[in-house]
Coordinates of C-alpha atoms in Angstrom, one line a residue:
X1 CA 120.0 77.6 157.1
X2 CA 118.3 79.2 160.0
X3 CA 113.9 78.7 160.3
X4 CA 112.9 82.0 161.6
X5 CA 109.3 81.7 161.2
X6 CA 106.8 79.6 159.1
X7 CA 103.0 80.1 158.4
X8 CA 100.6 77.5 156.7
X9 CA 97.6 79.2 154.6
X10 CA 94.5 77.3 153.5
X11 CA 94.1 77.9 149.4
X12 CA 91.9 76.8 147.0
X13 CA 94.9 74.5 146.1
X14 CA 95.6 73.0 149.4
X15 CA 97.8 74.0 152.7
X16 CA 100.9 76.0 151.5
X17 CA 103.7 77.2 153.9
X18 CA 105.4 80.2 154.0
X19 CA 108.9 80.4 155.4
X20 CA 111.3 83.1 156.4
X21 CA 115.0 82.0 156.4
X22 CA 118.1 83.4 157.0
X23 CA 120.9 82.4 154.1
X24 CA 122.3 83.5 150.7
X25 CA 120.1 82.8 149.0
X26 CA 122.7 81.5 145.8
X27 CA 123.7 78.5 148.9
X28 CA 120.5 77.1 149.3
X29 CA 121.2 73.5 148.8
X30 CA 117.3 72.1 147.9
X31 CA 115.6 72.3 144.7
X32 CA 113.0 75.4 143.7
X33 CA 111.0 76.1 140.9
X34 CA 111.6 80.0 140.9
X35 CA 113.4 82.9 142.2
X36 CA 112.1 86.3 142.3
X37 CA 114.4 88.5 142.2
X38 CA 114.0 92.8 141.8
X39 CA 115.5 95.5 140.0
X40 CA 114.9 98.8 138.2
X41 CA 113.0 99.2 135.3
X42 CA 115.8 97.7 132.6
X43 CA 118.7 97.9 134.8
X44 CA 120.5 94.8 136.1
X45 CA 123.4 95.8 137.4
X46 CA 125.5 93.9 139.9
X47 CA 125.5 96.2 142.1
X48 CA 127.7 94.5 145.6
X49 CA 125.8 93.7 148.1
X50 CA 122.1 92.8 146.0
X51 CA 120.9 89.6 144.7
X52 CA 121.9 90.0 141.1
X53 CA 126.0 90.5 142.1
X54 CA 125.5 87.3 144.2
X55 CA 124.1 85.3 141.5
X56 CA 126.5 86.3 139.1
X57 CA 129.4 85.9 142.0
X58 CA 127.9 82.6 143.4
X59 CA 126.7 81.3 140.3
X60 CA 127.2 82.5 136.8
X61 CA 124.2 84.0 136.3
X62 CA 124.0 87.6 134.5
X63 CA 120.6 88.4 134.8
X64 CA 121.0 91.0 132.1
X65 CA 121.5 88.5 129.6
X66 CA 118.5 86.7 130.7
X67 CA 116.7 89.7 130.2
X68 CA 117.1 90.0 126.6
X69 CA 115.0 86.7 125.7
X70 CA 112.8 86.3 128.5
X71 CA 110.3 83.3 128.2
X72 CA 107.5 85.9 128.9
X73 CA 108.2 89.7 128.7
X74 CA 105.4 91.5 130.7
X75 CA 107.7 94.6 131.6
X76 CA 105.1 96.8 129.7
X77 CA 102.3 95.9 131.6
X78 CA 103.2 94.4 135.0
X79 CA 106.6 95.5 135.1
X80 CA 108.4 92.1 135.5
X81 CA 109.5 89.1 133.0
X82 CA 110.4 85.4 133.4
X83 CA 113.3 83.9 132.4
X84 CA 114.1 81.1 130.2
X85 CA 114.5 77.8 132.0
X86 CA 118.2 77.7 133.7
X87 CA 120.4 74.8 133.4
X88 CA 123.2 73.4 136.0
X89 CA 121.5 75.0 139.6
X90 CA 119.0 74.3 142.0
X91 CA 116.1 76.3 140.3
X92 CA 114.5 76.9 137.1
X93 CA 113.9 80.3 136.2
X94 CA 113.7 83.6 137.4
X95 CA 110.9 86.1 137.9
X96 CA 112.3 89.7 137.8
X97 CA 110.3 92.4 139.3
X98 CA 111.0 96.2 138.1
X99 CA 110.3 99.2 139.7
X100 CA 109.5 97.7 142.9
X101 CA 111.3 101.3 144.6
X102 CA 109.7 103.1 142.2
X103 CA 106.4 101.6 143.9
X104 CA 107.7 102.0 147.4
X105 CA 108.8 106.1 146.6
X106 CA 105.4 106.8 144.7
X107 CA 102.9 105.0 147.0
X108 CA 104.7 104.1 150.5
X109 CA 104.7 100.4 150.0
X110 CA 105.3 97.6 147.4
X111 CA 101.4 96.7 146.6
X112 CA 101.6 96.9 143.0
X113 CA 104.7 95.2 142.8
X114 CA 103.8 91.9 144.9
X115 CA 99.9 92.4 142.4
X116 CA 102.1 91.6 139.7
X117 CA 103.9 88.6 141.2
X118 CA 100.8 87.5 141.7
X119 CA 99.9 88.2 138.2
X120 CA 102.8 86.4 136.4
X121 CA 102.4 83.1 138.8
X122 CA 98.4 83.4 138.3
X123 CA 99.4 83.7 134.4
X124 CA 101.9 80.8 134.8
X125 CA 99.5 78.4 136.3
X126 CA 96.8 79.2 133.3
X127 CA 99.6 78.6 130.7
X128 CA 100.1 74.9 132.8
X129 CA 103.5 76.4 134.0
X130 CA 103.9 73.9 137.6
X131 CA 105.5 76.5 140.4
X132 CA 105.3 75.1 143.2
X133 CA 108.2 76.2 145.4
X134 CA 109.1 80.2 144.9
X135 CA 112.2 81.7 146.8
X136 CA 112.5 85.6 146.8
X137 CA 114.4 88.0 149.6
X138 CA 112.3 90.2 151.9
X139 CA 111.2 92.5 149.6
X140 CA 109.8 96.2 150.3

């Protein structure tokens, strides 16, 4: 796996490092706590050539089953859910965002679809959730 960049922020939480990568994402071979994955608003196809044919390709995983008993459902008010913990790979659950093109048609970028990441991992760290390692493509 190639390092193409990396940035260190100063939070309220301590240094954290952002990376950008070039892999599949499926073949990373170090542990995660989450991948953030996106999709239309109740449609997970696996469509070749996205994240969600690759995962179920490269590793088993329908994310339209997951979607049907999501650990927390917030699709009606921030448009994305989390999964159920995930047994036998390198991460634990998924975050899936919806309507992240919807946001980038409507408004010209992907702001209120990165709010409600932000939203979902705030909610995540109330609720004593650790996430301390995240993995998502470039999104938007």
């Amino acid at each position: 796996m190639s390092l193409i960049n990396s940035i260190q922020l100063s939070t309220s939480t301590g240094v954290k490092t952002i990376e950008i990568r070039n892999q599949d994402i499926t073949k990373i071979d170090w542990e995660y706590d989450v991948l953030v994955v996106s999709a239309f608003p109740y449609s997970y196809s696996p469509t070749p050539g996205t994240l969600i044919a690759a995962l179920e390709s490269n590793l088993g995983i329908v994310v339209g089953n997951l979607s049907k008993s999501p650990f927390l459902d917030l699709r009606q008010n921030l448009s994305c859910w989390l999964s159920q913990e995930i047994d036998g790979v390198n991460f634990s659950r998924i975050i899936c965002l919806e309507g992240m093109k919807t946001d980038i048609a409507s408004n010209s970028n992907a702001d209120i679809s990165f709010n409600n990441l932000f939203g979902i991992l705030s909610l995540l760290s109330y609720k004593k959730i650790k996430i301390s390692k995240i993995v998502m493509p470039i999104l938007g």
